[in-house]
Coordinates of C-alpha atoms in Angstrom, one line a residue:
X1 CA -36.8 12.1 63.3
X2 CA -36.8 12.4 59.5
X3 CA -40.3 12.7 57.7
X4 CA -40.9 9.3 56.8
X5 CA -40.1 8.3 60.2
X6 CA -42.9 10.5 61.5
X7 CA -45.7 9.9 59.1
X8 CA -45.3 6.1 59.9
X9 CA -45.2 6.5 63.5
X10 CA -48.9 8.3 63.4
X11 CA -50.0 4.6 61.9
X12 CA -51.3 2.5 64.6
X13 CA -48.4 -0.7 64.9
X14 CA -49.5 -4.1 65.0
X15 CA -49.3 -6.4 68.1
X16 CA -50.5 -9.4 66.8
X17 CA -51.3 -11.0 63.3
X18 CA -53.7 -13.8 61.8
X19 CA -52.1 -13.5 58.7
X20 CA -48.7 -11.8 57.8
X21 CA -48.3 -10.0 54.9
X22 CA -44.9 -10.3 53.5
X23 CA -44.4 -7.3 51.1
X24 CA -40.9 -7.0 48.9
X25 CA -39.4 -4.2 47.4
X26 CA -39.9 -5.7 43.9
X27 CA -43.5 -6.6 44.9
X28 CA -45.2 -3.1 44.9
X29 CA -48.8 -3.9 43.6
X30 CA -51.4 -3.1 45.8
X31 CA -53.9 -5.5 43.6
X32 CA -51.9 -8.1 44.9
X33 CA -53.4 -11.1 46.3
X34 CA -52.0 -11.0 49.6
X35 CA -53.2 -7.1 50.0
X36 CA -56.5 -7.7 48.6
X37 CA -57.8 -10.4 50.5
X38 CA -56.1 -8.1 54.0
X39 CA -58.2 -8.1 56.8
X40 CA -57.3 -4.9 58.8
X41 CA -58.8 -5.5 62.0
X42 CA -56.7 -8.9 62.1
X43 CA -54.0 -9.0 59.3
X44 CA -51.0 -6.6 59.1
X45 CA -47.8 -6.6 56.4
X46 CA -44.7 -6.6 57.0
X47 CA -41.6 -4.8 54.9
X48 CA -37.8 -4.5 55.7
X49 CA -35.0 -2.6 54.4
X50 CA -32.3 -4.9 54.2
X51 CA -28.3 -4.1 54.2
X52 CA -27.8 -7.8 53.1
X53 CA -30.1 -7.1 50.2
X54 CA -28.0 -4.1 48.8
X55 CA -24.7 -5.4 49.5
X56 CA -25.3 -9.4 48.5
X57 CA -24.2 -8.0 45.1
X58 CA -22.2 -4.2 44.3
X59 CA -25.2 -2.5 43.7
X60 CA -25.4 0.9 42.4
X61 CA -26.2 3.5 45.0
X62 CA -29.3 4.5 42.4
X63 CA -30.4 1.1 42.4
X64 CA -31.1 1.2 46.4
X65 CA -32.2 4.6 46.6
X66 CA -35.3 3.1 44.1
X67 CA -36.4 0.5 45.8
X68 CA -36.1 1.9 49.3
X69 CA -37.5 5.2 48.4
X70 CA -40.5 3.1 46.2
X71 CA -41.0 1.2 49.4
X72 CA -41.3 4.0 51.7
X73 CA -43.6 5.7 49.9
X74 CA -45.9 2.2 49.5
X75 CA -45.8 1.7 53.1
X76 CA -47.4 5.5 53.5
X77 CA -49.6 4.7 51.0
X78 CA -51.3 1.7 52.7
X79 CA -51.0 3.4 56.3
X80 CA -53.4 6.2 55.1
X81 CA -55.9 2.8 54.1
X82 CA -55.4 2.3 57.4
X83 CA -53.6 -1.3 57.2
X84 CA -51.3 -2.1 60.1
X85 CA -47.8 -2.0 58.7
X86 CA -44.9 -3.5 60.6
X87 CA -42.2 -1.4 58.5
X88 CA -38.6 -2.3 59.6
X89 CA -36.1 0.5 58.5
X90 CA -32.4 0.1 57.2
X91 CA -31.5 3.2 60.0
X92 CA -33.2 1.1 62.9
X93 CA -31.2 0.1 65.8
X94 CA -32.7 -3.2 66.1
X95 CA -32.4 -4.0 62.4
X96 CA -30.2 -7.7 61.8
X97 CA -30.1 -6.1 58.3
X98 CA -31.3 -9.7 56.9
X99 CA -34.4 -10.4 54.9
X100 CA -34.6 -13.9 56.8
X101 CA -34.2 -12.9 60.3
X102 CA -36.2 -9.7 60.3
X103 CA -38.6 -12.0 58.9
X104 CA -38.3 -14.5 62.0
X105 CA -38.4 -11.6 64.8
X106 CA -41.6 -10.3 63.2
X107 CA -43.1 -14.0 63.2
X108 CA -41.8 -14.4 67.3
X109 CA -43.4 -11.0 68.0
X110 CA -46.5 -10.9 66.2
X111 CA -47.3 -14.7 66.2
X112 CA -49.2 -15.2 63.1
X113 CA -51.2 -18.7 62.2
X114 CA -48.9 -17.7 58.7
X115 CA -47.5 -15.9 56.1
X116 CA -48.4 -15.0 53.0
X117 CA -46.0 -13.1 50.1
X118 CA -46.3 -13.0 46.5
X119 CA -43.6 -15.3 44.5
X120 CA -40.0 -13.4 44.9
X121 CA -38.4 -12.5 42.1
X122 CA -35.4 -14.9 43.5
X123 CA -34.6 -17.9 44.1
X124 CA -32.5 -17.0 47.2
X125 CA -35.3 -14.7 48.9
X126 CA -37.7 -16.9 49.0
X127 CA -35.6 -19.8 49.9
X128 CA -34.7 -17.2 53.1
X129 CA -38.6 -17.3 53.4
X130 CA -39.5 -20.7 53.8
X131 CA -36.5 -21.1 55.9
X132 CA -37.7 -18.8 58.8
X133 CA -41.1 -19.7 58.4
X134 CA -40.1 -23.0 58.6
X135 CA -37.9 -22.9 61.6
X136 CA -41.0 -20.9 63.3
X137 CA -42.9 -23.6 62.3
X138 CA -45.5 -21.1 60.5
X139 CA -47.3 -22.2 57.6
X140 CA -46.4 -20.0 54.3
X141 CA -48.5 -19.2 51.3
X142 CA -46.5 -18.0 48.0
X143 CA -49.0 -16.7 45.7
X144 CA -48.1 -16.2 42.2
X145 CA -47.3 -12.7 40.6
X146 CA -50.6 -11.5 39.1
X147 CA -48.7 -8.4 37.5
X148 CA -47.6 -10.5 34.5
X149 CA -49.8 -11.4 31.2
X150 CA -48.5 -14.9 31.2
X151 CA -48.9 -17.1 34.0
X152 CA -45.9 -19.5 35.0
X153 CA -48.7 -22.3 34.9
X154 CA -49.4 -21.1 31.4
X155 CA -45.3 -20.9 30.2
X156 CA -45.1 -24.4 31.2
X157 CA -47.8 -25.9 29.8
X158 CA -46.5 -24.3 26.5
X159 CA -43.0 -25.3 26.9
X160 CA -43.8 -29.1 28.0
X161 CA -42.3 -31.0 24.8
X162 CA -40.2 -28.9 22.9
X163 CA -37.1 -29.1 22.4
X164 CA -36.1 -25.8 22.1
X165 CA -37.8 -22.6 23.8
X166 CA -37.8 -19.9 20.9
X167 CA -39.1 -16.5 21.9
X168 CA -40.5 -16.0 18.9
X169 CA -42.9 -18.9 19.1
X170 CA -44.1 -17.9 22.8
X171 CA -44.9 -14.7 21.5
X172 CA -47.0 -15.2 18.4
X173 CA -48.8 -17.4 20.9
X174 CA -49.2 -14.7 23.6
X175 CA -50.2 -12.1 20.7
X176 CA -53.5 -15.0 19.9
X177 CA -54.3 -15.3 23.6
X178 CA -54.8 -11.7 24.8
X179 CA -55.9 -10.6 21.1
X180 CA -52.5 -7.9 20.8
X181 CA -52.3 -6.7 17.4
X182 CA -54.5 -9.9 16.2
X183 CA -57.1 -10.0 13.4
X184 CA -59.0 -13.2 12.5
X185 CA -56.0 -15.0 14.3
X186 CA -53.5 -13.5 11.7
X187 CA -51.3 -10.4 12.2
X188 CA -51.8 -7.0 11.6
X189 CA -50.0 -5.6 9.0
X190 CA -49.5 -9.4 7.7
X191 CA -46.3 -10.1 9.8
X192 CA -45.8 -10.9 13.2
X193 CA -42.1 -9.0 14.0
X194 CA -40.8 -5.7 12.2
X195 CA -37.7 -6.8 13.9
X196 CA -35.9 -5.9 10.2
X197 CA -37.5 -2.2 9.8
X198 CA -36.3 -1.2 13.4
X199 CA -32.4 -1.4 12.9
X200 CA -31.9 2.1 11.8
X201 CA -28.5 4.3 12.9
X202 CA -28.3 7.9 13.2
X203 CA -25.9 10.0 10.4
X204 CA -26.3 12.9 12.2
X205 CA -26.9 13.8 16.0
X206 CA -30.6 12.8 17.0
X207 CA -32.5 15.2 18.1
X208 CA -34.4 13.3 21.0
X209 CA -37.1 15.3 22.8
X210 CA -35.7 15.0 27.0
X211 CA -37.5 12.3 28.7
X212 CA -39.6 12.7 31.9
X213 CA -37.6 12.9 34.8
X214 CA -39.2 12.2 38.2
X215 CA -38.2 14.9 40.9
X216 CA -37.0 13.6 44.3
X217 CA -39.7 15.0 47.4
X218 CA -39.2 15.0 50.9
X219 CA -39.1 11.0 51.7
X220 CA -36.6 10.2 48.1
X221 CA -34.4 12.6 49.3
X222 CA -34.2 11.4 52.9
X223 CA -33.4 8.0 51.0
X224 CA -30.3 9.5 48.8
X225 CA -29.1 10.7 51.9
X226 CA -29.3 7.3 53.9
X227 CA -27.8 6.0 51.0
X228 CA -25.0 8.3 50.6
X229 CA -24.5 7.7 54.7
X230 CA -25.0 4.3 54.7
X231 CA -22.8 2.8 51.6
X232 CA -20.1 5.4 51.2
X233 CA -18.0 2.8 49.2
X234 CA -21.0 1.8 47.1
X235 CA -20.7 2.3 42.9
X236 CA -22.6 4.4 41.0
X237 CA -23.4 8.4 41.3
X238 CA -26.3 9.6 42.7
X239 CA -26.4 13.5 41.7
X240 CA -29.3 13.0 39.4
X241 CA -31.6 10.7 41.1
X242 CA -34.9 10.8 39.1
X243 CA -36.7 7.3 38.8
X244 CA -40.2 7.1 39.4
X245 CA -40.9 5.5 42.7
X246 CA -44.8 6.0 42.8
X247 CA -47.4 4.4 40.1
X248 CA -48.4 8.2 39.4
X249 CA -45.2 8.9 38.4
X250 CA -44.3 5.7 36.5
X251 CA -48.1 6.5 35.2
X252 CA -46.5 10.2 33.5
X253 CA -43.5 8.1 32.3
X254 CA -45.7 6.2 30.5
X255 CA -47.8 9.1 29.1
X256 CA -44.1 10.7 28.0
X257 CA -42.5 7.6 26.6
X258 CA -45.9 7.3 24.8
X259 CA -46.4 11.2 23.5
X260 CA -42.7 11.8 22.5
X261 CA -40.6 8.7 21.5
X262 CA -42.9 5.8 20.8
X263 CA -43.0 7.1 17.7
X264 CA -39.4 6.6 16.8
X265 CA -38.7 4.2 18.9
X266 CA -38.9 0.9 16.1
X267 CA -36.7 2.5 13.8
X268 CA -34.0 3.3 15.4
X269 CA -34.5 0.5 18.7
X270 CA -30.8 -0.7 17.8
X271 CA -28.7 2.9 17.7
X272 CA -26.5 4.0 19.6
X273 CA -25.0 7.5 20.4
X274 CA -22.7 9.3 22.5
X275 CA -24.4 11.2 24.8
X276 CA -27.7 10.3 24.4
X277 CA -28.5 7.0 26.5
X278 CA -32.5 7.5 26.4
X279 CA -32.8 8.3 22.2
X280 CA -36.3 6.8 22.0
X281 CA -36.2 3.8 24.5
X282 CA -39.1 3.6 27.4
X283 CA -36.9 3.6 30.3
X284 CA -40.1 1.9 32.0
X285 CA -38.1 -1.7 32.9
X286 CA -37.4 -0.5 36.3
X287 CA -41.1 1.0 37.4
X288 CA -42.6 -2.6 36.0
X289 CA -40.1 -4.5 37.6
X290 CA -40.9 -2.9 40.9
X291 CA -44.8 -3.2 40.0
X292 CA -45.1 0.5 40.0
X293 CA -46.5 -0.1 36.5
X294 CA -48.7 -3.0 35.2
X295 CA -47.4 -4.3 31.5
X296 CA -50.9 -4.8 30.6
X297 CA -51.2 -1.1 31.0
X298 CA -47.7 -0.2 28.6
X299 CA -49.3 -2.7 25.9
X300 CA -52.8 -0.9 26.0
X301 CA -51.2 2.4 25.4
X302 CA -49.1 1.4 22.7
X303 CA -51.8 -0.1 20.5
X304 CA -54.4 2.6 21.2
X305 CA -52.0 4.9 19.6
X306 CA -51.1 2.7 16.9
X307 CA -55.3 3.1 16.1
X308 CA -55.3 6.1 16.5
X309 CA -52.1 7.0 13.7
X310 CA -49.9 8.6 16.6
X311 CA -47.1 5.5 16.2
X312 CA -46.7 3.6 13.5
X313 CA -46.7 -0.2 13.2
X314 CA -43.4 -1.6 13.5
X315 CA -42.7 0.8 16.7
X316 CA -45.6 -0.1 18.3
X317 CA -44.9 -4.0 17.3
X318 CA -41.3 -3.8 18.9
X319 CA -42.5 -2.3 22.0
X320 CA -45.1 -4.9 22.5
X321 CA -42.6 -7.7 21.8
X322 CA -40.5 -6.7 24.4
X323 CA -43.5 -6.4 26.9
X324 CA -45.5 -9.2 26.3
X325 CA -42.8 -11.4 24.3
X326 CA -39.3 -11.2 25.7
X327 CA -40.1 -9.8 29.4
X328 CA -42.4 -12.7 30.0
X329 CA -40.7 -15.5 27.9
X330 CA -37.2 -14.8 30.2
X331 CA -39.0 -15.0 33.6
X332 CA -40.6 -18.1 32.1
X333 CA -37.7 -19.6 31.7
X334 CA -35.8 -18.6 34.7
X335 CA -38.4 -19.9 36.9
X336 CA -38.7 -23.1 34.9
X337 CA -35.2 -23.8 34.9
X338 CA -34.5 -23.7 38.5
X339 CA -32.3 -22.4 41.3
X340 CA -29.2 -23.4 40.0
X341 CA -29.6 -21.2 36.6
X342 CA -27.6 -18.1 37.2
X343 CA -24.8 -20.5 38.6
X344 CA -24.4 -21.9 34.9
X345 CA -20.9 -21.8 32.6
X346 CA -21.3 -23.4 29.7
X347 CA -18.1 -22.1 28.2
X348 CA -16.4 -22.6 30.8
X349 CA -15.3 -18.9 31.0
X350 CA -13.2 -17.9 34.3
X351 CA -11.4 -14.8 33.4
X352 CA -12.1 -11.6 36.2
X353 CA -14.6 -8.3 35.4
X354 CA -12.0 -5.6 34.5
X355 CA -12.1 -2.8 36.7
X356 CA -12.9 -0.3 34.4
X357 CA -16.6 -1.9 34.8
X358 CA -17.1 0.2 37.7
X359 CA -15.7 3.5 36.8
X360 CA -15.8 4.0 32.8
X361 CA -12.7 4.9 32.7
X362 CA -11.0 3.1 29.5
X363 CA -9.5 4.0 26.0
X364 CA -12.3 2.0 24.7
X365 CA -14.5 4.8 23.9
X366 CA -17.9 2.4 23.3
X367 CA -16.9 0.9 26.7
X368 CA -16.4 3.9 28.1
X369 CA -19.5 5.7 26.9
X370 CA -21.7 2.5 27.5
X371 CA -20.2 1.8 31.0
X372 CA -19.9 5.6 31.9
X373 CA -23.9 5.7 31.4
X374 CA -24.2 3.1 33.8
X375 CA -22.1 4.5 36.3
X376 CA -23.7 8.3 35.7
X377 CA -27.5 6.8 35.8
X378 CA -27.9 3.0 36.6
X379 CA -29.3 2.2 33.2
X380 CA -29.2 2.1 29.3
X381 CA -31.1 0.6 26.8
X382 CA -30.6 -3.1 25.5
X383 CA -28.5 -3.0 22.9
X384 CA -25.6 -1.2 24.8
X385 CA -26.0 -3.9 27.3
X386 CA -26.2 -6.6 24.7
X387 CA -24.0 -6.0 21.8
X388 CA -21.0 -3.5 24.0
X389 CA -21.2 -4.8 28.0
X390 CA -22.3 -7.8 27.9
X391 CA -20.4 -8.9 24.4
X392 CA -17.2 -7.6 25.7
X393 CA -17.3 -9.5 28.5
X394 CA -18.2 -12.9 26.6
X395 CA -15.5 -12.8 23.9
X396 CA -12.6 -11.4 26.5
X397 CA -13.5 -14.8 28.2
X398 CA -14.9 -13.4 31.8
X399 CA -16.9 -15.7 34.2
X400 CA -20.8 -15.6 33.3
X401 CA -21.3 -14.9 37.4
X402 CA -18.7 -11.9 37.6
X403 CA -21.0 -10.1 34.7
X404 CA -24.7 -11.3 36.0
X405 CA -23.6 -10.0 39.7
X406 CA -22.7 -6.7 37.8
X407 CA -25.9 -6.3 35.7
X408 CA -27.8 -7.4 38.8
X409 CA -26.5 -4.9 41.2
X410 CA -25.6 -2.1 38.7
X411 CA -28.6 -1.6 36.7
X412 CA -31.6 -0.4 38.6
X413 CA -33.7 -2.7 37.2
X414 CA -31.7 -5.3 38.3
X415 CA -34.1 -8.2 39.7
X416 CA -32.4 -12.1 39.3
X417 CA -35.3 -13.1 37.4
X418 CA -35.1 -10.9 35.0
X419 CA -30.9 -10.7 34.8
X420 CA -30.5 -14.3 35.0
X421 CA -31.9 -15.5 31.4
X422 CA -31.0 -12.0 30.1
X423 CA -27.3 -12.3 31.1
X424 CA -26.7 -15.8 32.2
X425 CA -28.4 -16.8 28.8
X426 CA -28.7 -14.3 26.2
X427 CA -25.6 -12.4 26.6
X428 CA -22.9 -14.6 27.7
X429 CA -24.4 -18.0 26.2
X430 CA -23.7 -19.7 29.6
X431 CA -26.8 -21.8 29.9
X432 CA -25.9 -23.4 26.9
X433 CA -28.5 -22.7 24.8
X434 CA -31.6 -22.0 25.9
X435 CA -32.2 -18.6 25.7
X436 CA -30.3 -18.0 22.4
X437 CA -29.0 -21.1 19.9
X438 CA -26.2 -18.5 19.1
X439 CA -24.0 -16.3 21.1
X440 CA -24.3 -12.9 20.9
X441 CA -20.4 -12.3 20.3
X442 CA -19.7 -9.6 17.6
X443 CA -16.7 -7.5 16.4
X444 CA -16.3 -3.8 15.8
X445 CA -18.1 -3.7 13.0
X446 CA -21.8 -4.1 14.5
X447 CA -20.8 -1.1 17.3
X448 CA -19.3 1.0 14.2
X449 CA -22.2 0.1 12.5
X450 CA -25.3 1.3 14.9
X451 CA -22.9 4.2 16.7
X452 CA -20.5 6.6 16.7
X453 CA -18.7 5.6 19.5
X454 CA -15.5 4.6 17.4
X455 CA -14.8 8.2 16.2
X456 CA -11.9 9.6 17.7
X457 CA -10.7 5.9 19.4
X458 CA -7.4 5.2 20.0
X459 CA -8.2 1.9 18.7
X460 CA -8.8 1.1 14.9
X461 CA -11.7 -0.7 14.3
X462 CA -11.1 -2.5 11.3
X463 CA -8.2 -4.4 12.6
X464 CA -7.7 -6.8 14.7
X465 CA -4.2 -7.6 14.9
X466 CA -1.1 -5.1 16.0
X467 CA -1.5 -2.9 19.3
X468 CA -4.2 -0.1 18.0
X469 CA -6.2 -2.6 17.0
X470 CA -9.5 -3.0 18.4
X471 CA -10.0 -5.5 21.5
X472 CA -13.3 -5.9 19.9
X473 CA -11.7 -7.4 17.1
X474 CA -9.2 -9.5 19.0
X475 CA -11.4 -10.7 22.0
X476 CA -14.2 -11.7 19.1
X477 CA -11.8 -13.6 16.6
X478 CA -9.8 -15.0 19.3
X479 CA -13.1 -16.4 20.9
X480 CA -13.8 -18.5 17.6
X481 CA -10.7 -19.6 17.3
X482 CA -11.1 -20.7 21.0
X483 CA -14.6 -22.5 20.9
X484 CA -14.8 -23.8 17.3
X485 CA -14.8 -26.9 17.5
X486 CA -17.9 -25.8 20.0
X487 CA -19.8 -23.9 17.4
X488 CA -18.6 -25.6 14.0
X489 CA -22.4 -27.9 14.0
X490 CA -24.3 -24.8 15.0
X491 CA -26.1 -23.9 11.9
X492 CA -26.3 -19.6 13.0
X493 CA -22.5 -19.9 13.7
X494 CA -21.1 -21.3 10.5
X495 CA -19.9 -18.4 9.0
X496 CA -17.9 -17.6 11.5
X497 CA -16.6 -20.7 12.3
X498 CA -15.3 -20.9 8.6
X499 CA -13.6 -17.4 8.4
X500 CA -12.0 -18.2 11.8
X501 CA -10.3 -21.5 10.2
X502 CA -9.6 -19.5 7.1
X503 CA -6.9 -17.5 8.9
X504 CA -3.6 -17.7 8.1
X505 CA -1.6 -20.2 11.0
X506 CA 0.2 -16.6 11.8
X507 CA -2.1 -14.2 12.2
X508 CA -4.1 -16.7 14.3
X509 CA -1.4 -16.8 16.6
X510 CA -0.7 -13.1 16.5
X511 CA -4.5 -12.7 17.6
X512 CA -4.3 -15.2 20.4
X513 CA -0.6 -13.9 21.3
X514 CA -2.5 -10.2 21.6
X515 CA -5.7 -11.6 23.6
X516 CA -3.7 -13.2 26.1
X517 CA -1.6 -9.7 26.4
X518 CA -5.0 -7.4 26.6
X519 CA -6.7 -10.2 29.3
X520 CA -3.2 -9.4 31.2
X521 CA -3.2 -5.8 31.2
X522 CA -7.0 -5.6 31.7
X523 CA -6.6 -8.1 34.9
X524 CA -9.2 -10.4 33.4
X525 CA -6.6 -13.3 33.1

């Protein structure tokens, strides 16, 4: 019997349930609603460890090690509170390795008057939810997520009537309501985003102080070994496993990212370098996402040490934007737009996910650097995933569902509400609009720019026709030439548009004659 295993079967199990608690893997607060209105002499909570939830998409064997080791240790956590947990795990014999019908056996056996969870993160969960509560005929209570600044009540009631939902907008507002860097309703430092002071590249090799690393105890490391068991053909390596899985521990991540790279972290929030995936980034997406880590808590830090001189304005500016501006405007909007989001393809893109998405291994060094972090550590910063992953994948022509299922399963951060906008929207343009009025497709120049990833490619980066030239190059020019007639009224795009018709009727065709050759050989065709 492993450790885990015999720490939870001290705790007292529950026969019988007024209320069920429904607790998630991404739903980790223990100031939730649904915890903090428990009754323990007639309530209990139920969690399962689900196959189907680590297999519906590839997911990264780091990515299930974090939530199942984050859930473990929640479930010891309220045992010692002495709350009856009903905690179904993924080595049980009797687990039907389904959200939905571990969900239903628990109702049969424990027969509560209903359930109560907070709002899933997806779509398809709590769809599964209502389902088996339904079929039980057991009443069901979502509450909503009290972790976030802005409510979805709130996001609505600000969207109602426009015609476009700019980010920038939300957040101004967002910066009023809770009073974040706000004096006498005006700015401080007399402008609401630093966005232009924080796109700094390195000319030399950074030298980056070495993040906090969580180390694995007892209960993680029976998890890495369940994983390695259990998914032998699952992506991702799992050597290194250090993500924090308790609040403590997402608490000292905090304290680290705060001490030793807040600092830094505006001016140079757009480089890139080889070998260094952290440079000054937080790396605190996937403790929030869990709820390990209120965001109310991140945006407290960061402006107490803007008062007190330790990080300077536009760092602490940027970090707050992505906090309380761009994490809460994209669950906003995938939320109000509806089940059928992440399904969208607005370009009509239907080209495969190269292999080399899985492995690293590619002559495109940028690819193979950004991708090879992935693989090595289930995450890197936004601008890797942006402007080299996700940008590849839009101008080569792939399906906007072959690259969310990646993000979703690969990253460890990976939650639908949060990948949906950020992927569906923002990086492959497939919702049309409503995340970005441009697409984020780019050449070589912008990675040669912020990187040094194309010294020592096999591919020049300053051509885009011939066979050294850069797929960058090809994919991005070819994809204008392929959707201008698309992007010829959009004001952000003409530029673009016109140096695409400016080419010459040959090298036009060389570049769509090449594009059609890489898509080929890379299997995306």
């Amino acid at each position: 019997m492993t450790r885990f295993a015999q720490r939870l079967s001290s705790a007292p199990r529950p026969r019988r349930a007024r209320r069920l608690v429904f607790v998630l893997g991404d739903q980790l607060d223990a100031n939730a609603r649904g915890l903090r209105e428990l009754d323990r002499e007639h309530d209990a909570v139920l969690m399962v460890e689900s196959e189907d939830e680590a297999e519906h998409v590839p997911s990264h064997r780091q990515r299930t090690t974090l939530f199942l080791a984050a859930m473990r240790h929640f479930a010891l956590r309220l045992v010692e509170r002495g709350v009856p947990v009903r905690y179904v795990r993924l080595d049980d014999a009797h687990n039907t390795q389904t959200l939905g019908s571990e969900l239903a056996r628990a109702l049969e056996m424990l027969d509560p008057e209903r359930v109560v969870v907070t709002r899933p993160g997806e779509h398809r969960v709590e769809s599964a939810i209502r389902d088996a509560c339904g079929k039980a005929d057991v009443a069901v209570d979502v509450h909503a997520d009290e972790s976030f600044t802005c409510s979805l009540d709130d996001f609505d009631a600000w969207a109602e009537g426009r015609k476009n939902l700019v980010m920038e907008y939300f957040y101004r507002e967002r910066r009023r309501a809770l009073d974040v860097l706000v004096k006498s309703g005006k700015p401080v430092g007399g402008k609401w985003n630093f966005d232009e002071d924080n796109r700094e590249a390195f000319d030399e090799p950074p030298d980056v102080p070495r993040p906090y690393f969580a180390r694995a105890d007892e209960v993680t490391q029976e998890v890495v070994e369940l994983v390695r068991r259990r998914f032998p053909k699952a992506y991702g390596k799992l050597e290194h496993f250090r993500w924090p899985v308790t609040p403590e521990e997402a608490k000292r991540a905090l304290d680290d990212f705060i001490a030793e790279r807040l600092p830094r972290f505006g001016t140079y929030e757009d480089a890139m370098w080889a070998g260094e995936p952290v440079l000054y980034h937080s790396r605190l997406s996937a403790p929030l996402n869990l709820k390990l880590l209120r965001p109310h808590a991140c945006i407290e830090r960061a402006v107490e040490a803007y008062r007190a001189g330790a990080a300077p304005l536009n760092a602490v500016e940027g970090f707050v934007r992505q906090i309380l501006g761009w994490r809460e405007f994209i669950r906003g909007v995938y939320y109000r737009e509806g089940s059928d989001y992440a399904q969208r393809n607005a370009l009509q893109h239907q080209g495969s996910l190269p292999d080399f998405y899985w492995t690293g291994e590619t002559d495109m060094r940028c690819m193979a650097h950004c991708v090879g972090e992935v693989v090595e550590h289930g995450w890197g910063h936004h601008i890797p995933r942006l402007m080299v992953i996700g940008n590849f994948a839009l101008v080569a022509g792939v399906h906007p569902g072959a690259v969310h299922a990646w993000f979703l399963g690969m990253y460890v951060d990976g939650i639908e509400w949060v990948t949906a906008p950020n992927v569906v929207g923002m990086s492959q343009h497939a919702d049309g609009g409503v995340v970005g009025t441009k697409p984020y497709a780019g050449s070589a120049n912008y990675i040669r720019r912020m990187s040094n990833y194309c010294d020592g490619c096999r591919y020049d980066p300053k051509k885009r026709t011939g066979d050294d030239a850069c797929p960058f190059n090809v994919f991005y020019w070819d994809f204008l030439l392929r959707h201008q007639k698309r992007f010829e009224s959009n004001r952000r795009m003409t530029f673009a548009v016109r140096n695409a018709k400016r080419l010459e009727r040959d090298e036009a065709r060389a570049i769509r004659k090449r594009a059609d050759t890489l898509r080929d050989d890379l299997g995306i065709a």
